[in-house]
Structures are given as structure tokens and as C-alpha cells.
Amino acid sequence: MDGNADSAGPNEDPHRGQPIETAGAPPQAAETAVVMLHGRGSTAGNVLTLIDEFLHHGAMYLAPQAAHSSWYPRSGYAPLDDNEPWITSALARIDRAMETAADAGVPAERTVLLGFSQGGCLAAEYVARNPERYGGLVVLSGSLLGPEPGADYAGSLDGTPVFLGCSSEDPYVAAERVRESAAAFERLGGDAEYRLYDDLGHAINDDEVGRINALIDRLD
């Protein structure tokens, strides 16, 4: 369990005190880190089962848990204020995971952020709001948040590899949102690529897992 020292209660910081589950290399042996964010209705433990597909020697996996298994209550397309204070609280949990990696001696440029669905949206939003060189960003069945994704971000990702994968007919994420998000990351100086898959639904496929593997391989 990871608690905060401040006095904010659950109404102001809904994800405060939620655990960050870990797997893979222990901190003293970590050379790379992967921050993994689950989707709505899922858990940190569930998203960590993905590492069976891309377990790398020396990689530490960090998975924050959302309160009540949901990072924010309304649509990701809604005005950002409609999903506060949940979004701010969720981004703070990512901050804590990044600090855990840094405390283990793994800098941002050797840390990959990835997420699925709501978790993918949060990973995208975190990187866009905190632009620097990361090991990579993988957004699966997600996009930037808000009604006008990527309109107000500034800074440089310094060539960070960015991959967005989604179904061409995802029931929750419009293909145009994926394109707009990839364009926003390009404007921020990311090496952005997106892929829309036919008949994928709201799920993860082998091609996406292969891309995650390749991204982590580049950091080995």
C-alpha cells in the first residue's frame, strides 16, 4: 500500500492510497521499467498478466490500481472538468509509479508507459502533459482525453516512440480520435505511429503485443 502524507480525502483525491503492484525485476536489479495502466472494470493484477507475453530480463513492471477499478467516471470525450478530481488523482498515481522507477535508478528515457482503454487514455494524457524523452508510450484502445485532444500541450518528447493501436470500429474509441492523438504527439516531437485493425473489437491483439516487445527490446 502506498499512502500520501497530505490530508486530502477521498473526495479530493479518489485514488489516494491505492496500491501500485509490481512484478519482474526487483528494484536493485531493474534496468528498465514499464508502467502499466488497466482499463475500467479491471485491476492492476489483471494488466500485469500481460507480462507473460513480454517478460524481459531486468525489466520492472509497475501497475497502479484505480479506486473501484475505474480511473474516471464519465466519457473520455467529455470536458476535462467533468472527470475531475479523478483524472488529476489518477495522473498523480502515475507520478508515483514514475518516482518508484526513478528511485530504482531507472530514468524516464528507460521507462515505457502503456495502458489499455481508460488506462491507455491516462498514459497518453500523462505523457502529453509531461513531455520529455521516455522509453516509449503505448496506447491500446485509447486516445488523449477531452473534447479537443492535444489542443493545449507544449514541450518536447524528443523523439519518444509512440504507438497507438485500436480497432477501426472500436465501440468506445473513434478512429478519428486515434488519428488526432497521433498527430498531437507528432506535434510534440514524438516518433508517433498508429494502427487501426479490422475486427479487433475492444481488445489487444498479437501485433500490438509484438510492438510492445520490440519497444522494450530497444531498451535492453
PDB file of C-alpha atoms in Angstrom:
ATOM      1  CA  MET A   1       0.000   0.000   0.000  1.00  0.00           C
ATOM      2  CA  ASP A   2       1.252   3.472  -0.873  1.00  0.00           C
ATOM      3  CA  GLY A   3      -0.095   6.320   1.204  1.00  0.00           C
ATOM      4  CA  ASN A   4       0.253  10.070   0.902  1.00  0.00           C
ATOM      5  CA  ALA A   5       1.340  12.365   3.665  1.00  0.00           C
ATOM      6  CA  ASP A   6      -1.124  15.127   2.789  1.00  0.00           C
ATOM      7  CA  SER A   7      -4.569  15.488   4.275  1.00  0.00           C
ATOM      8  CA  ALA A   8      -6.613  15.237   1.064  1.00  0.00           C
ATOM      9  CA  GLY A   9      -9.604  12.962   1.477  1.00  0.00           C
ATOM     10  CA  PRO A  10     -11.219  10.599  -0.998  1.00  0.00           C
ATOM     11  CA  ASN A  11     -13.426  13.348  -2.427  1.00  0.00           C
ATOM     12  CA  GLU A  12     -10.385  15.420  -3.404  1.00  0.00           C
ATOM     13  CA  ASP A  13      -8.000  12.579  -4.282  1.00  0.00           C
ATOM     14  CA  PRO A  14     -10.096   9.494  -5.071  1.00  0.00           C
ATOM     15  CA  HIS A  15      -7.190   7.197  -5.975  1.00  0.00           C
ATOM     16  CA  ARG A  16      -5.095   8.202  -2.984  1.00  0.00           C
ATOM     17  CA  GLY A  17      -3.624   5.214  -1.136  1.00  0.00           C
ATOM     18  CA  GLN A  18      -4.412   2.694  -3.856  1.00  0.00           C
ATOM     19  CA  PRO A  19      -1.608   0.146  -4.295  1.00  0.00           C
ATOM     20  CA  ILE A  20       0.989   0.015  -7.032  1.00  0.00           C
ATOM     21  CA  GLU A  21       1.548  -3.659  -7.763  1.00  0.00           C
ATOM     22  CA  THR A  22       4.935  -4.771  -9.040  1.00  0.00           C
ATOM     23  CA  ALA A  23       6.365  -7.701 -10.965  1.00  0.00           C
ATOM     24  CA  GLY A  24       9.533  -8.610 -12.851  1.00  0.00           C
ATOM     25  CA  ALA A  25      12.952  -7.432 -11.727  1.00  0.00           C
ATOM     26  CA  PRO A  26      13.378  -6.177  -8.149  1.00  0.00           C
ATOM     27  CA  PRO A  27      14.363  -2.500  -7.805  1.00  0.00           C
ATOM     28  CA  GLN A  28      18.012  -3.296  -7.142  1.00  0.00           C
ATOM     29  CA  ALA A  29      18.236  -5.223 -10.429  1.00  0.00           C
ATOM     30  CA  ALA A  30      15.961  -3.058 -12.587  1.00  0.00           C
ATOM     31  CA  GLU A  31      17.450  -1.668 -15.785  1.00  0.00           C
ATOM     32  CA  THR A  32      14.191  -0.685 -17.450  1.00  0.00           C
ATOM     33  CA  ALA A  33      10.652  -0.062 -16.195  1.00  0.00           C
ATOM     34  CA  VAL A  34       7.179  -0.439 -17.662  1.00  0.00           C
ATOM     35  CA  VAL A  35       4.263   1.431 -16.092  1.00  0.00           C
ATOM     36  CA  MET A  36       1.056  -0.460 -16.919  1.00  0.00           C
ATOM     37  CA  LEU A  37      -2.438   1.016 -16.555  1.00  0.00           C
ATOM     38  CA  HIS A  38      -5.549  -1.134 -16.527  1.00  0.00           C
ATOM     39  CA  GLY A  39      -8.893  -0.313 -18.103  1.00  0.00           C
ATOM     40  CA  ARG A  40     -12.263   0.407 -16.496  1.00  0.00           C
ATOM     41  CA  GLY A  41     -13.555  -2.557 -14.515  1.00  0.00           C
ATOM     42  CA  SER A  42     -10.180  -4.278 -14.446  1.00  0.00           C
ATOM     43  CA  THR A  43      -7.341  -4.444 -11.939  1.00  0.00           C
ATOM     44  CA  ALA A  44      -3.608  -3.902 -11.630  1.00  0.00           C
ATOM     45  CA  GLY A  45      -3.188  -7.650 -11.160  1.00  0.00           C
ATOM     46  CA  ASN A  46      -5.032  -8.337 -14.373  1.00  0.00           C
ATOM     47  CA  VAL A  47      -2.983  -5.976 -16.509  1.00  0.00           C
ATOM     48  CA  LEU A  48       0.195  -7.484 -15.061  1.00  0.00           C
ATOM     49  CA  THR A  49      -0.787 -10.861 -16.545  1.00  0.00           C
ATOM     50  CA  LEU A  50       0.196  -9.347 -19.897  1.00  0.00           C
ATOM     51  CA  ILE A  51       3.855  -9.598 -18.957  1.00  0.00           C
ATOM     52  CA  ASP A  52       3.699 -13.310 -19.692  1.00  0.00           C
ATOM     53  CA  GLU A  53       3.779 -12.095 -23.312  1.00  0.00           C
ATOM     54  CA  PHE A  54       6.708  -9.695 -22.942  1.00  0.00           C
ATOM     55  CA  LEU A  55       8.739 -10.628 -19.892  1.00  0.00           C
ATOM     56  CA  HIS A  56      12.195  -9.110 -20.247  1.00  0.00           C
ATOM     57  CA  HIS A  57      15.221  -9.698 -18.036  1.00  0.00           C
ATOM     58  CA  GLY A  58      15.938  -6.591 -15.970  1.00  0.00           C
ATOM     59  CA  ALA A  59      12.513  -5.021 -16.540  1.00  0.00           C
ATOM     60  CA  MET A  60      10.471  -3.884 -13.541  1.00  0.00           C
ATOM     61  CA  TYR A  61       6.706  -3.697 -14.096  1.00  0.00           C
ATOM     62  CA  LEU A  62       4.618  -1.220 -12.092  1.00  0.00           C
ATOM     63  CA  ALA A  63       0.810  -1.293 -12.183  1.00  0.00           C
ATOM     64  CA  PRO A  64      -1.192   1.305 -10.220  1.00  0.00           C
ATOM     65  CA  GLN A  65      -4.697   0.292  -9.135  1.00  0.00           C
ATOM     66  CA  ALA A  66      -7.706   2.599  -9.627  1.00  0.00           C
ATOM     67  CA  ALA A  67     -10.220   3.098  -6.835  1.00  0.00           C
ATOM     68  CA  HIS A  68     -13.278   0.962  -7.572  1.00  0.00           C
ATOM     69  CA  SER A  69     -11.459  -0.213 -10.742  1.00  0.00           C
ATOM     70  CA  SER A  70     -12.324   2.981 -12.644  1.00  0.00           C
ATOM     71  CA  TRP A  71      -9.955   5.883 -13.298  1.00  0.00           C
ATOM     72  CA  TYR A  72     -12.698   8.394 -14.076  1.00  0.00           C
ATOM     73  CA  PRO A  73     -16.486   8.171 -14.203  1.00  0.00           C
ATOM     74  CA  ARG A  74     -17.548   9.797 -17.465  1.00  0.00           C
ATOM     75  CA  SER A  75     -16.643   9.588 -21.131  1.00  0.00           C
ATOM     76  CA  GLY A  76     -13.077  10.398 -22.106  1.00  0.00           C
ATOM     77  CA  TYR A  77     -14.546  12.768 -24.695  1.00  0.00           C
ATOM     78  CA  ALA A  78     -16.266  14.857 -22.005  1.00  0.00           C
ATOM     79  CA  PRO A  79     -14.867  18.224 -20.876  1.00  0.00           C
ATOM     80  CA  LEU A  80     -11.902  17.510 -18.633  1.00  0.00           C
ATOM     81  CA  ASP A  81     -13.514  19.240 -15.665  1.00  0.00           C
ATOM     82  CA  ASP A  82     -16.374  16.735 -15.803  1.00  0.00           C
ATOM     83  CA  ASN A  83     -13.908  13.984 -14.890  1.00  0.00           C
ATOM     84  CA  GLU A  84     -12.173  15.858 -12.073  1.00  0.00           C
ATOM     85  CA  PRO A  85     -10.792  15.279  -9.490  1.00  0.00           C
ATOM     86  CA  TRP A  86     -10.442  11.694 -10.741  1.00  0.00           C
ATOM     87  CA  ILE A  87      -8.113  12.494 -13.659  1.00  0.00           C
ATOM     88  CA  THR A  88      -5.760  14.608 -11.541  1.00  0.00           C
ATOM     89  CA  SER A  89      -5.737  11.918  -8.865  1.00  0.00           C
ATOM     90  CA  ALA A  90      -5.031   9.195 -11.459  1.00  0.00           C
ATOM     91  CA  LEU A  91      -2.170  11.173 -13.007  1.00  0.00           C
ATOM     92  CA  ALA A  92      -0.712  11.542  -9.520  1.00  0.00           C
ATOM     93  CA  ARG A  93      -0.608   7.737  -9.222  1.00  0.00           C
ATOM     94  CA  ILE A  94       1.378   7.599 -12.471  1.00  0.00           C
ATOM     95  CA  ASP A  95       3.706  10.205 -10.995  1.00  0.00           C
ATOM     96  CA  ARG A  96       4.201   7.911  -8.008  1.00  0.00           C
ATOM     97  CA  ALA A  97       4.968   4.940 -10.273  1.00  0.00           C
ATOM     98  CA  MET A  98       7.496   7.045 -12.191  1.00  0.00           C
ATOM     99  CA  GLU A  99       9.081   8.077  -8.888  1.00  0.00           C
ATOM    100  CA  THR A 100       9.330   4.412  -7.892  1.00  0.00           C
ATOM    101  CA  ALA A 101      11.170   3.672 -11.126  1.00  0.00           C
ATOM    102  CA  ALA A 102      13.450   6.686 -10.626  1.00  0.00           C
ATOM    103  CA  ASP A 103      14.199   5.601  -7.043  1.00  0.00           C
ATOM    104  CA  ALA A 104      15.344   2.271  -8.510  1.00  0.00           C
ATOM    105  CA  GLY A 105      17.725   4.151 -10.807  1.00  0.00           C
ATOM    106  CA  VAL A 106      15.569   3.866 -13.943  1.00  0.00           C
ATOM    107  CA  PRO A 107      15.145   7.253 -15.648  1.00  0.00           C
ATOM    108  CA  ALA A 108      12.200   8.300 -17.810  1.00  0.00           C
ATOM    109  CA  GLU A 109      14.114   7.574 -21.020  1.00  0.00           C
ATOM    110  CA  ARG A 110      14.282   3.908 -19.983  1.00  0.00           C
ATOM    111  CA  THR A 111      10.651   3.751 -18.839  1.00  0.00           C
ATOM    112  CA  VAL A 112       7.768   2.714 -21.090  1.00  0.00           C
ATOM    113  CA  LEU A 113       4.230   3.788 -20.242  1.00  0.00           C
ATOM    114  CA  LEU A 114       1.428   1.650 -21.602  1.00  0.00           C
ATOM    115  CA  GLY A 115      -2.255   1.330 -20.953  1.00  0.00           C
ATOM    116  CA  PHE A 116      -5.437  -0.216 -22.252  1.00  0.00           C
ATOM    117  CA  SER A 117      -8.747   1.637 -22.696  1.00  0.00           C
ATOM    118  CA  GLN A 118      -9.112   4.117 -19.775  1.00  0.00           C
ATOM    119  CA  GLY A 119      -5.544   3.244 -18.839  1.00  0.00           C
ATOM    120  CA  GLY A 120      -4.396   3.978 -22.379  1.00  0.00           C
ATOM    121  CA  CYS A 121      -6.106   7.371 -22.261  1.00  0.00           C
ATOM    122  CA  LEU A 122      -4.366   8.176 -18.979  1.00  0.00           C
ATOM    123  CA  ALA A 123      -0.950   7.076 -20.242  1.00  0.00           C
ATOM    124  CA  ALA A 124      -1.432   9.305 -23.288  1.00  0.00           C
ATOM    125  CA  GLU A 125      -2.613  12.231 -21.180  1.00  0.00           C
ATOM    126  CA  TYR A 126       0.273  11.882 -18.720  1.00  0.00           C
ATOM    127  CA  VAL A 127       2.930  11.906 -21.437  1.00  0.00           C
ATOM    128  CA  ALA A 128       1.300  14.835 -23.271  1.00  0.00           C
ATOM    129  CA  ARG A 129       1.128  16.882 -20.064  1.00  0.00           C
ATOM    130  CA  ASN A 130       4.668  15.961 -19.008  1.00  0.00           C
ATOM    131  CA  PRO A 131       6.645  15.945 -22.255  1.00  0.00           C
ATOM    132  CA  GLU A 132      10.211  14.675 -22.109  1.00  0.00           C
ATOM    133  CA  ARG A 133      12.107  11.743 -23.569  1.00  0.00           C
ATOM    134  CA  TYR A 134      10.515   8.470 -22.420  1.00  0.00           C
ATOM    135  CA  GLY A 135      11.436   4.913 -23.280  1.00  0.00           C
ATOM    136  CA  GLY A 136       8.136   4.763 -25.100  1.00  0.00           C
ATOM    137  CA  LEU A 137       4.382   5.200 -24.955  1.00  0.00           C
ATOM    138  CA  VAL A 138       1.884   2.514 -25.973  1.00  0.00           C
ATOM    139  CA  VAL A 139      -1.812   3.438 -26.087  1.00  0.00           C
ATOM    140  CA  LEU A 140      -4.098   0.454 -26.697  1.00  0.00           C
ATOM    141  CA  SER A 141      -7.766   1.163 -27.486  1.00  0.00           C
ATOM    142  CA  GLY A 142      -7.406   4.698 -26.121  1.00  0.00           C
ATOM    143  CA  SER A 143      -6.625   8.301 -27.036  1.00  0.00           C
ATOM    144  CA  LEU A 144      -5.964  11.666 -25.478  1.00  0.00           C
ATOM    145  CA  LEU A 145      -8.745  12.941 -23.240  1.00  0.00           C
ATOM    146  CA  GLY A 146     -11.167  15.827 -23.641  1.00  0.00           C
ATOM    147  CA  PRO A 147     -13.297  17.210 -26.466  1.00  0.00           C
ATOM    148  CA  GLU A 148     -10.299  18.628 -28.372  1.00  0.00           C
ATOM    149  CA  PRO A 149      -7.420  16.185 -27.845  1.00  0.00           C
ATOM    150  CA  GLY A 150      -3.970  17.678 -27.876  1.00  0.00           C
ATOM    151  CA  ALA A 151      -5.059  21.293 -28.312  1.00  0.00           C
ATOM    152  CA  ASP A 152      -3.137  22.856 -25.414  1.00  0.00           C
ATOM    153  CA  TYR A 153       0.018  20.824 -24.889  1.00  0.00           C
ATOM    154  CA  ALA A 154       3.524  22.273 -25.255  1.00  0.00           C
ATOM    155  CA  GLY A 155       7.063  20.979 -24.844  1.00  0.00           C
ATOM    156  CA  SER A 156       9.114  18.254 -26.498  1.00  0.00           C
ATOM    157  CA  LEU A 157       9.023  14.473 -26.394  1.00  0.00           C
ATOM    158  CA  ASP A 158      12.484  14.485 -28.009  1.00  0.00           C
ATOM    159  CA  GLY A 159      11.751  11.586 -30.351  1.00  0.00           C
ATOM    160  CA  THR A 160       9.941   9.341 -27.849  1.00  0.00           C
ATOM    161  CA  PRO A 161       8.498   6.313 -29.698  1.00  0.00           C
ATOM    162  CA  VAL A 162       4.695   6.476 -29.512  1.00  0.00           C
ATOM    163  CA  PHE A 163       2.374   3.719 -30.716  1.00  0.00           C
ATOM    164  CA  LEU A 164      -1.420   3.825 -30.726  1.00  0.00           C
ATOM    165  CA  GLY A 165      -3.306   0.646 -31.619  1.00  0.00           C
ATOM    166  CA  CYS A 166      -7.070   0.381 -31.859  1.00  0.00           C
ATOM    167  CA  SER A 167      -9.870  -1.309 -33.730  1.00  0.00           C
ATOM    168  CA  SER A 168     -11.128   0.605 -36.749  1.00  0.00           C
ATOM    169  CA  GLU A 169     -14.614   0.155 -35.252  1.00  0.00           C
ATOM    170  CA  ASP A 170     -13.915   0.256 -31.516  1.00  0.00           C
ATOM    171  CA  PRO A 171     -17.206   0.786 -29.634  1.00  0.00           C
ATOM    172  CA  TYR A 172     -15.598   3.320 -27.256  1.00  0.00           C
ATOM    173  CA  VAL A 173     -12.774   4.993 -29.224  1.00  0.00           C
ATOM    174  CA  ALA A 174     -13.394   6.640 -32.595  1.00  0.00           C
ATOM    175  CA  ALA A 175     -10.750   6.045 -35.255  1.00  0.00           C
ATOM    176  CA  GLU A 176     -10.548   9.804 -35.821  1.00  0.00           C
ATOM    177  CA  ARG A 177      -9.616  10.281 -32.145  1.00  0.00           C
ATOM    178  CA  VAL A 178      -6.699   7.906 -32.614  1.00  0.00           C
ATOM    179  CA  ARG A 179      -5.516   9.831 -35.671  1.00  0.00           C
ATOM    180  CA  GLU A 180      -5.872  13.171 -33.861  1.00  0.00           C
ATOM    181  CA  SER A 181      -3.935  11.873 -30.871  1.00  0.00           C
ATOM    182  CA  ALA A 182      -1.093  10.550 -33.042  1.00  0.00           C
ATOM    183  CA  ALA A 183      -0.934  13.954 -34.762  1.00  0.00           C
ATOM    184  CA  ALA A 184      -0.766  15.685 -31.362  1.00  0.00           C
ATOM    185  CA  PHE A 185       2.178  13.526 -30.326  1.00  0.00           C
ATOM    186  CA  GLU A 186       3.920  14.285 -33.625  1.00  0.00           C
ATOM    187  CA  ARG A 187       3.497  17.999 -32.909  1.00  0.00           C
ATOM    188  CA  LEU A 188       5.120  17.397 -29.521  1.00  0.00           C
ATOM    189  CA  GLY A 189       8.154  15.857 -31.197  1.00  0.00           C
ATOM    190  CA  GLY A 190       7.242  12.204 -30.673  1.00  0.00           C
ATOM    191  CA  ASP A 191       8.012   9.474 -33.196  1.00  0.00           C
ATOM    192  CA  ALA A 192       4.338   8.616 -33.412  1.00  0.00           C
ATOM    193  CA  GLU A 193       2.654   5.787 -35.262  1.00  0.00           C
ATOM    194  CA  TYR A 194      -0.907   4.494 -35.121  1.00  0.00           C
ATOM    195  CA  ARG A 195      -2.545   1.375 -36.476  1.00  0.00           C
ATOM    196  CA  LEU A 196      -6.247   0.663 -36.894  1.00  0.00           C
ATOM    197  CA  TYR A 197      -7.179  -3.013 -37.039  1.00  0.00           C
ATOM    198  CA  ASP A 198     -10.264  -4.548 -38.605  1.00  0.00           C
ATOM    199  CA  ASP A 199     -12.476  -6.778 -36.451  1.00  0.00           C
ATOM    200  CA  LEU A 200     -10.442  -6.297 -33.253  1.00  0.00           C
ATOM    201  CA  GLY A 201     -13.229  -5.003 -31.050  1.00  0.00           C
ATOM    202  CA  HIS A 202     -12.131  -3.569 -27.695  1.00  0.00           C
ATOM    203  CA  ALA A 203      -9.209  -5.921 -27.178  1.00  0.00           C
ATOM    204  CA  ILE A 204      -5.456  -6.429 -27.639  1.00  0.00           C
ATOM    205  CA  ASN A 205      -4.002  -8.478 -30.489  1.00  0.00           C
ATOM    206  CA  ASP A 206      -0.710 -10.237 -31.199  1.00  0.00           C
ATOM    207  CA  ASP A 207       0.593  -7.427 -33.397  1.00  0.00           C
ATOM    208  CA  GLU A 208       0.238  -4.962 -30.517  1.00  0.00           C
ATOM    209  CA  VAL A 209       1.974  -7.345 -28.116  1.00  0.00           C
ATOM    210  CA  GLY A 210       4.781  -7.715 -30.660  1.00  0.00           C
ATOM    211  CA  ARG A 211       5.176  -3.946 -30.825  1.00  0.00           C
ATOM    212  CA  ILE A 212       5.405  -3.703 -27.043  1.00  0.00           C
ATOM    213  CA  ASN A 213       8.067  -6.391 -27.091  1.00  0.00           C
ATOM    214  CA  ALA A 214      10.031  -4.556 -29.773  1.00  0.00           C
ATOM    215  CA  LEU A 215       9.828  -1.310 -27.836  1.00  0.00           C
ATOM    216  CA  ILE A 216      11.193  -2.888 -24.657  1.00  0.00           C
ATOM    217  CA  ASP A 217      13.816  -4.767 -26.699  1.00  0.00           C
ATOM    218  CA  ARG A 218      15.201  -1.425 -27.854  1.00  0.00           C
ATOM    219  CA  LEU A 219      15.883  -0.520 -24.227  1.00  0.00           C
ATOM    220  CA  ASP A 220      17.604  -3.806 -23.345  1.00  0.00           C
TER     221      ASP A 220
END
